[in-house]
Tab-separated table of C-alpha atoms and ligand atoms in Angstrom:
chain	number	residue	atom	x	y	z
G	287	MET	CA	-37.506	234.667	-2.909
G	288	ARG	CA	-35.306	235.082	-5.959
G	289	VAL	CA	-35.100	238.661	-7.244
G	290	THR	CA	-35.475	238.918	-11.016
G	291	LEU	CA	-32.208	239.816	-12.742
G	292	ILE	CA	-32.328	241.571	-16.107
G	293	ALA	CA	-28.806	241.611	-17.517
G	294	GLY	CA	-27.560	243.195	-20.732
G	295	ASN	CA	-24.562	241.775	-22.562
G	296	TRP	CA	-23.301	244.432	-24.938
G	297	LYS	CA	-20.696	242.101	-26.466
G	298	MET	CA	-18.235	244.029	-28.723
G	299	ASN	CA	-20.520	247.029	-29.242
G	300	LYS	CA	-20.568	250.740	-28.423
G	301	LEU	CA	-18.000	253.492	-28.293
G	302	ARG	CA	-17.765	255.877	-25.327
G	303	LYS	CA	-20.194	258.450	-26.699
G	304	GLU	CA	-22.905	255.858	-27.372
G	305	ALA	CA	-22.401	254.124	-24.041
G	306	VAL	CA	-22.578	257.358	-22.080
G	307	ALA	CA	-25.746	258.398	-23.963
G	308	PHE	CA	-27.324	255.048	-23.034
G	309	ALA	CA	-26.456	255.374	-19.355
G	310	GLN	CA	-27.590	258.997	-19.166
G	311	ALA	CA	-30.925	258.248	-20.839
G	312	LEU	CA	-31.721	255.137	-18.796
G	313	PRO	CA	-32.921	256.549	-15.446
G	314	ALA	CA	-35.791	258.498	-17.038
G	315	LEU	CA	-36.840	255.461	-19.084
G	316	LEU	CA	-36.896	252.834	-16.335
G	317	PRO	CA	-40.238	252.149	-14.648
G	318	PRO	CA	-40.234	253.965	-11.292
G	319	GLY	CA	-39.918	251.634	-8.320
G	320	HIS	CA	-39.215	248.567	-10.450
G	321	SER	CA	-38.441	245.411	-8.508
G	322	SER	CA	-35.794	243.828	-10.749
G	323	GLU	CA	-32.057	243.893	-10.250
G	324	LEU	CA	-30.416	245.368	-13.346
G	325	LEU	CA	-26.979	244.715	-14.774
G	326	ILE	CA	-25.093	245.886	-17.855
G	327	CYS	CA	-21.946	244.137	-19.112
G	328	PRO	CA	-20.099	246.555	-21.401
G	329	PRO	CA	-16.754	246.041	-23.163
G	330	PHE	CA	-13.696	246.557	-20.914
G	331	THR	CA	-12.839	249.972	-22.416
G	332	LEU	CA	-16.114	251.426	-21.112
G	333	LEU	CA	-16.056	250.121	-17.549
G	334	TRP	CA	-14.416	253.074	-15.813
G	335	GLU	CA	-16.473	255.697	-17.583
G	336	LEU	CA	-19.793	253.908	-17.178
G	337	GLN	CA	-19.544	252.837	-13.553
G	338	PRO	CA	-20.724	256.105	-11.929
G	339	LEU	CA	-23.417	256.643	-14.552
G	340	LEU	CA	-24.813	253.136	-14.178
G	341	ALA	CA	-24.634	253.389	-10.395
G	342	LYS	CA	-26.689	256.586	-10.602
G	343	ALA	CA	-29.299	254.686	-12.631
G	344	GLY	CA	-29.349	251.910	-10.001
G	345	VAL	CA	-27.732	249.488	-12.434
G	346	LYS	CA	-24.889	247.136	-11.530
G	347	MET	CA	-21.982	246.519	-13.865
G	348	GLY	CA	-20.423	243.281	-15.013
G	349	ALA	CA	-17.592	242.265	-17.302
G	350	GLN	CA	-17.832	239.862	-20.223
G	351	ASP	CA	-14.829	237.724	-19.288
G	352	LEU	CA	-11.829	237.463	-16.970
G	353	PHE	CA	-8.507	235.634	-16.685
G	354	TRP	CA	-7.660	233.259	-13.843
G	355	GLU	CA	-4.256	234.639	-12.848
G	356	ASP	CA	-3.781	237.731	-10.680
G	357	ASN	CA	-1.236	239.618	-12.798
G	358	GLY	CA	1.841	239.105	-14.934
G	359	ALA	CA	2.798	238.156	-18.454
G	360	TYR	CA	-0.639	237.427	-19.924
G	361	THR	CA	-0.906	239.794	-22.872
G	362	GLY	CA	-4.429	240.870	-23.646
G	363	GLU	CA	-6.005	239.375	-20.537
G	364	ILE	CA	-7.787	241.056	-17.625
G	365	SER	CA	-7.766	240.034	-13.967
G	366	ALA	CA	-10.529	239.796	-11.383
G	367	SER	CA	-8.931	242.538	-9.303
G	368	MET	CA	-8.870	244.874	-12.333
G	369	LEU	CA	-12.595	244.261	-12.813
G	370	LEU	CA	-13.331	244.842	-9.140
G	371	ASP	CA	-11.195	247.982	-9.243
G	372	ALA	CA	-13.318	249.286	-12.135
G	373	GLY	CA	-16.499	248.647	-10.150
G	374	CYS	CA	-17.737	245.330	-11.545
G	375	THR	CA	-19.850	243.120	-9.336
G	376	HIS	CA	-20.475	240.352	-11.881
G	377	VAL	CA	-18.642	238.608	-14.695
G	378	ILE	CA	-19.983	236.547	-17.586
G	379	ILE	CA	-18.112	233.255	-17.890
G	380	GLY	CA	-18.320	230.683	-20.674
G	381	HIS	CA	-20.498	232.607	-23.116
G	382	SER	CA	-21.123	230.450	-26.178
G	383	GLU	CA	-19.405	233.023	-28.405
G	384	ARG	CA	-16.238	232.522	-26.377
G	385	ARG	CA	-16.668	228.758	-26.421
G	386	GLN	CA	-17.319	228.650	-30.159
G	387	VAL	CA	-15.435	231.593	-31.696
G	388	ILE	CA	-12.440	231.729	-29.343
G	389	GLY	CA	-12.399	227.997	-28.572
G	390	GLU	CA	-12.664	228.339	-24.805
G	391	SER	CA	-12.795	224.910	-23.165
G	392	ASP	CA	-14.671	223.676	-20.116
G	393	LEU	CA	-11.309	223.437	-18.340
G	394	LEU	CA	-10.555	227.138	-18.850
G	395	ILE	CA	-14.102	228.031	-17.861
G	396	ASN	CA	-13.641	226.107	-14.625
G	397	LYS	CA	-10.449	228.067	-13.859
G	398	LYS	CA	-12.302	231.332	-14.461
G	399	MET	CA	-15.152	230.191	-12.199
G	400	HIS	CA	-12.676	229.455	-9.403
G	401	LYS	CA	-11.025	232.854	-9.756
G	402	ALA	CA	-14.313	234.791	-9.842
G	403	CYS	CA	-15.618	232.968	-6.753
G	404	GLN	CA	-12.323	233.412	-4.888
G	405	GLU	CA	-12.318	237.153	-5.560
G	406	GLY	CA	-15.990	237.761	-4.821
G	407	LEU	CA	-17.065	238.526	-8.369
G	408	ILE	CA	-20.463	236.967	-9.069
G	409	PRO	CA	-20.158	234.616	-12.038
G	410	ILE	CA	-22.868	234.445	-14.670
G	411	LEU	CA	-22.081	231.011	-16.025
G	412	CYS	CA	-23.439	230.481	-19.551
G	413	ILE	CA	-24.372	226.988	-20.682
G	414	GLY	CA	-26.449	225.726	-23.574
G	415	GLU	CA	-26.694	223.244	-26.401
G	416	THR	CA	-26.270	223.673	-30.162
G	417	LEU	CA	-29.084	222.986	-32.615
G	418	GLU	CA	-27.544	219.660	-33.628
G	419	GLU	CA	-27.332	218.592	-29.999
G	420	ARG	CA	-30.949	219.593	-29.380
G	421	LYS	CA	-32.126	217.745	-32.495
G	422	ALA	CA	-30.236	214.672	-31.327
G	423	GLY	CA	-32.094	214.818	-27.999
G	424	LYS	CA	-28.893	215.679	-26.125
G	425	ALA	CA	-29.774	219.106	-24.688
G	426	GLU	CA	-29.913	217.940	-21.063
G	427	LYS	CA	-26.789	215.837	-21.385
G	428	VAL	CA	-24.788	218.726	-22.869
G	429	VAL	CA	-26.000	221.240	-20.298
G	430	ALA	CA	-25.306	218.807	-17.451
G	431	GLY	CA	-21.767	218.203	-18.729
G	432	GLN	CA	-20.992	221.910	-19.065
G	433	LEU	CA	-22.381	222.595	-15.601
G	434	LYS	CA	-20.462	219.762	-13.973
G	435	GLN	CA	-17.153	220.790	-15.525
G	436	ALA	CA	-17.619	224.498	-14.799
G	437	LEU	CA	-18.415	223.836	-11.138
G	438	ALA	CA	-15.769	221.134	-10.565
G	439	GLY	CA	-13.975	221.680	-7.267
G	440	LEU	CA	-16.150	224.597	-6.166
G	441	SER	CA	-17.568	224.178	-2.694
G	442	SER	CA	-20.909	225.624	-1.682
G	443	ASP	CA	-19.260	228.723	-0.128
G	444	ARG	CA	-20.665	231.829	-1.774
G	445	MET	CA	-22.422	229.697	-4.383
G	446	ASP	CA	-25.850	230.985	-3.394
G	447	LYS	CA	-24.924	234.154	-5.313
G	448	LEU	CA	-24.093	232.182	-8.455
G	449	VAL	CA	-26.089	233.031	-11.587
G	450	ILE	CA	-26.536	230.501	-14.378
G	451	ALA	CA	-27.637	231.617	-17.834
G	452	TYR	CA	-29.231	228.916	-19.935
G	453	GLU	CA	-28.521	230.079	-23.467
G	454	PRO	CA	-29.294	227.631	-26.254
G	455	VAL	CA	-26.662	228.423	-28.887
G	456	TRP	CA	-29.204	228.293	-31.716
G	457	ALA	CA	-31.213	231.091	-30.082
G	458	ILE	CA	-28.369	233.580	-29.530
G	459	GLY	CA	-28.493	236.524	-31.896
G	460	THR	CA	-30.676	234.612	-34.344
G	461	GLY	CA	-34.078	236.112	-33.563
G	462	VAL	CA	-35.295	232.556	-32.920
G	463	ASN	CA	-36.025	232.059	-29.230
G	464	ALA	CA	-36.751	228.894	-27.271
G	465	SER	CA	-40.371	228.562	-26.166
G	466	GLY	CA	-41.061	229.486	-22.559
G	467	GLN	CA	-41.878	225.862	-21.809
G	468	ASP	CA	-38.718	224.443	-23.429
G	469	ALA	CA	-36.580	226.966	-21.559
G	470	GLN	CA	-38.405	226.173	-18.313
G	471	ASN	CA	-37.782	222.444	-18.781
G	472	ILE	CA	-34.030	222.923	-19.078
G	473	CYS	CA	-33.873	225.525	-16.299
G	474	ALA	CA	-35.745	223.137	-13.964
G	475	PHE	CA	-33.305	220.410	-14.987
G	476	ILE	CA	-30.358	222.716	-14.175
G	477	ARG	CA	-31.846	223.468	-10.749
G	478	GLY	CA	-32.162	219.724	-10.170
G	479	GLN	CA	-28.480	219.278	-11.007
G	480	LEU	CA	-27.555	222.073	-8.580
G	481	GLU	CA	-29.612	220.337	-5.920
G	482	GLU	CA	-27.584	217.165	-6.453
G	483	TYR	CA	-24.308	219.087	-6.087
G	484	TYR	CA	-25.154	221.556	-3.345
G	485	GLY	CA	-28.462	220.597	-1.724
G	486	SER	CA	-31.962	221.957	-2.067
G	487	GLN	CA	-31.486	225.179	-0.098
G	488	LEU	CA	-28.662	226.399	-2.265
G	489	ALA	CA	-30.341	225.226	-5.479
G	490	ALA	CA	-33.422	227.219	-4.533
G	491	ALA	CA	-31.326	230.373	-4.035
G	492	VAL	CA	-29.411	230.295	-7.330
G	493	ARG	CA	-30.833	232.468	-10.078
G	494	ILE	CA	-31.200	230.872	-13.475
G	495	LEU	CA	-31.621	233.214	-16.442
G	496	TYR	CA	-32.775	232.467	-19.951
G	497	GLY	CA	-30.827	234.025	-22.824
G	498	GLY	CA	-31.351	233.820	-26.569
G	499	SER	CA	-33.223	236.470	-28.589
G	500	VAL	CA	-35.049	237.885	-25.588
G	501	LYS	CA	-37.028	240.956	-26.608
G	502	GLU	CA	-40.042	243.024	-25.623
G	503	GLU	CA	-42.400	240.533	-27.272
G	504	ASN	CA	-41.268	237.473	-25.309
G	505	ILE	CA	-39.883	238.616	-21.928
G	506	LYS	CA	-43.147	237.975	-20.102
G	507	GLU	CA	-43.351	234.420	-21.402
G	508	PHE	CA	-39.944	233.643	-19.897
G	509	LEU	CA	-40.379	235.398	-16.590
G	510	GLN	CA	-43.670	233.591	-15.991
G	511	GLN	CA	-41.809	230.279	-15.763
G	512	ALA	CA	-41.191	228.908	-12.289
G	513	ASP	CA	-37.456	228.268	-12.741
G	514	ILE	CA	-36.547	231.291	-14.865
G	515	ASP	CA	-35.399	234.183	-12.703
G	516	GLY	CA	-34.431	236.715	-15.317
G	517	ALA	CA	-32.818	237.177	-18.691
G	518	LEU	CA	-29.401	237.672	-20.256
G	519	ILE	CA	-30.037	239.943	-23.212
G	520	GLY	CA	-27.692	240.712	-26.090
G	521	GLY	CA	-29.073	242.672	-29.048
G	522	ALA	CA	-32.119	244.079	-27.271
G	523	SER	CA	-29.979	245.515	-24.460
G	524	LEU	CA	-28.185	247.960	-26.756
G	525	ASP	CA	-31.044	250.445	-26.932
G	526	ALA	CA	-31.870	252.172	-23.638
G	527	ALA	CA	-35.580	252.530	-24.434
G	528	VAL	CA	-35.907	248.874	-25.438
G	529	PHE	CA	-33.941	247.674	-22.412
G	530	ALA	CA	-36.068	249.819	-20.092
G	531	ASN	CA	-39.248	248.572	-21.735
G	532	ILE	CA	-38.151	244.969	-21.209
G	533	VAL	CA	-37.671	245.797	-17.525
G	534	ARG	CA	-41.159	247.345	-17.442
G	535	LEU	CA	-42.771	244.385	-19.202
G	536	GLY	CA	-41.018	242.002	-16.843
G	537	GLU	CA	-42.563	243.542	-13.754
G	538	ASN	CA	-45.375	241.585	-12.142
G	539	ASP	CA	-48.718	243.140	-13.013
I	837	LIG	C1	-26.305	236.944	-25.379
I	837	LIG	O1	-25.482	237.715	-25.812
I	837	LIG	O2	-26.042	236.306	-24.358
I	837	LIG	C2	-27.589	236.798	-26.073
I	837	LIG	C3	-28.471	236.000	-25.558
I	837	LIG	O3	-27.771	237.520	-27.229
I	837	LIG	P1	-29.175	237.841	-27.963
I	837	LIG	O4	-30.118	238.353	-26.908
I	837	LIG	O5	-28.842	238.891	-28.979
I	837	LIG	O6	-29.673	236.573	-28.562
């Protein structure tokens, strides 16, 4: 049984005061006894301050990126051990904004995947096609290529904890979401690819999230799909009441 994961990606948003207000308000807003695993990925500057507050709310904490070396002359970068030290359990790797805005390549993403797995940080690997690629009928091919390159050289050890986020680039931050069925088709395809790499048992254990303009109005549609095990949420995770309501709406009736 895969436990639903509702993850918030705050991107480059929130100062300390706003982040603390979110974390302090959250416990009273969350549905009592909810069954989902919850995760917030704040900017690095907020990790230390938020960790105890999120823990109190029963929410895990993840980072939005990491570097593949342990320490040294890598100005501006952050290591896996620094993230673990701050209390992170997860790390987002290969978000499309990093691929597109920063120019992060599949090769670098693979190095980050290796480091996260080695250090016991759970990677949330983001993959997804652009609008042009979808229109050209290449969505599966693109997603398969990104997956293959990100996972290159990673054995099945610890991979049952892996989280994949299928995030079509055209749906991120645009307000335009994929349909539940379209997202399901790609998520089922991703699970099939995982089965080829790691076997059916491991493929059945890996959680696959949908991300791209998830909100209160559409969360149910995604979570009803057989191969969608949660959501990676950007904009709608910034407001504690909205985030908590998404968790509530995502619960099985
Ligand atoms: C994201 O940041 O991964 C994301 C999916 O953003 P949004 O929910 O705002 O589309």
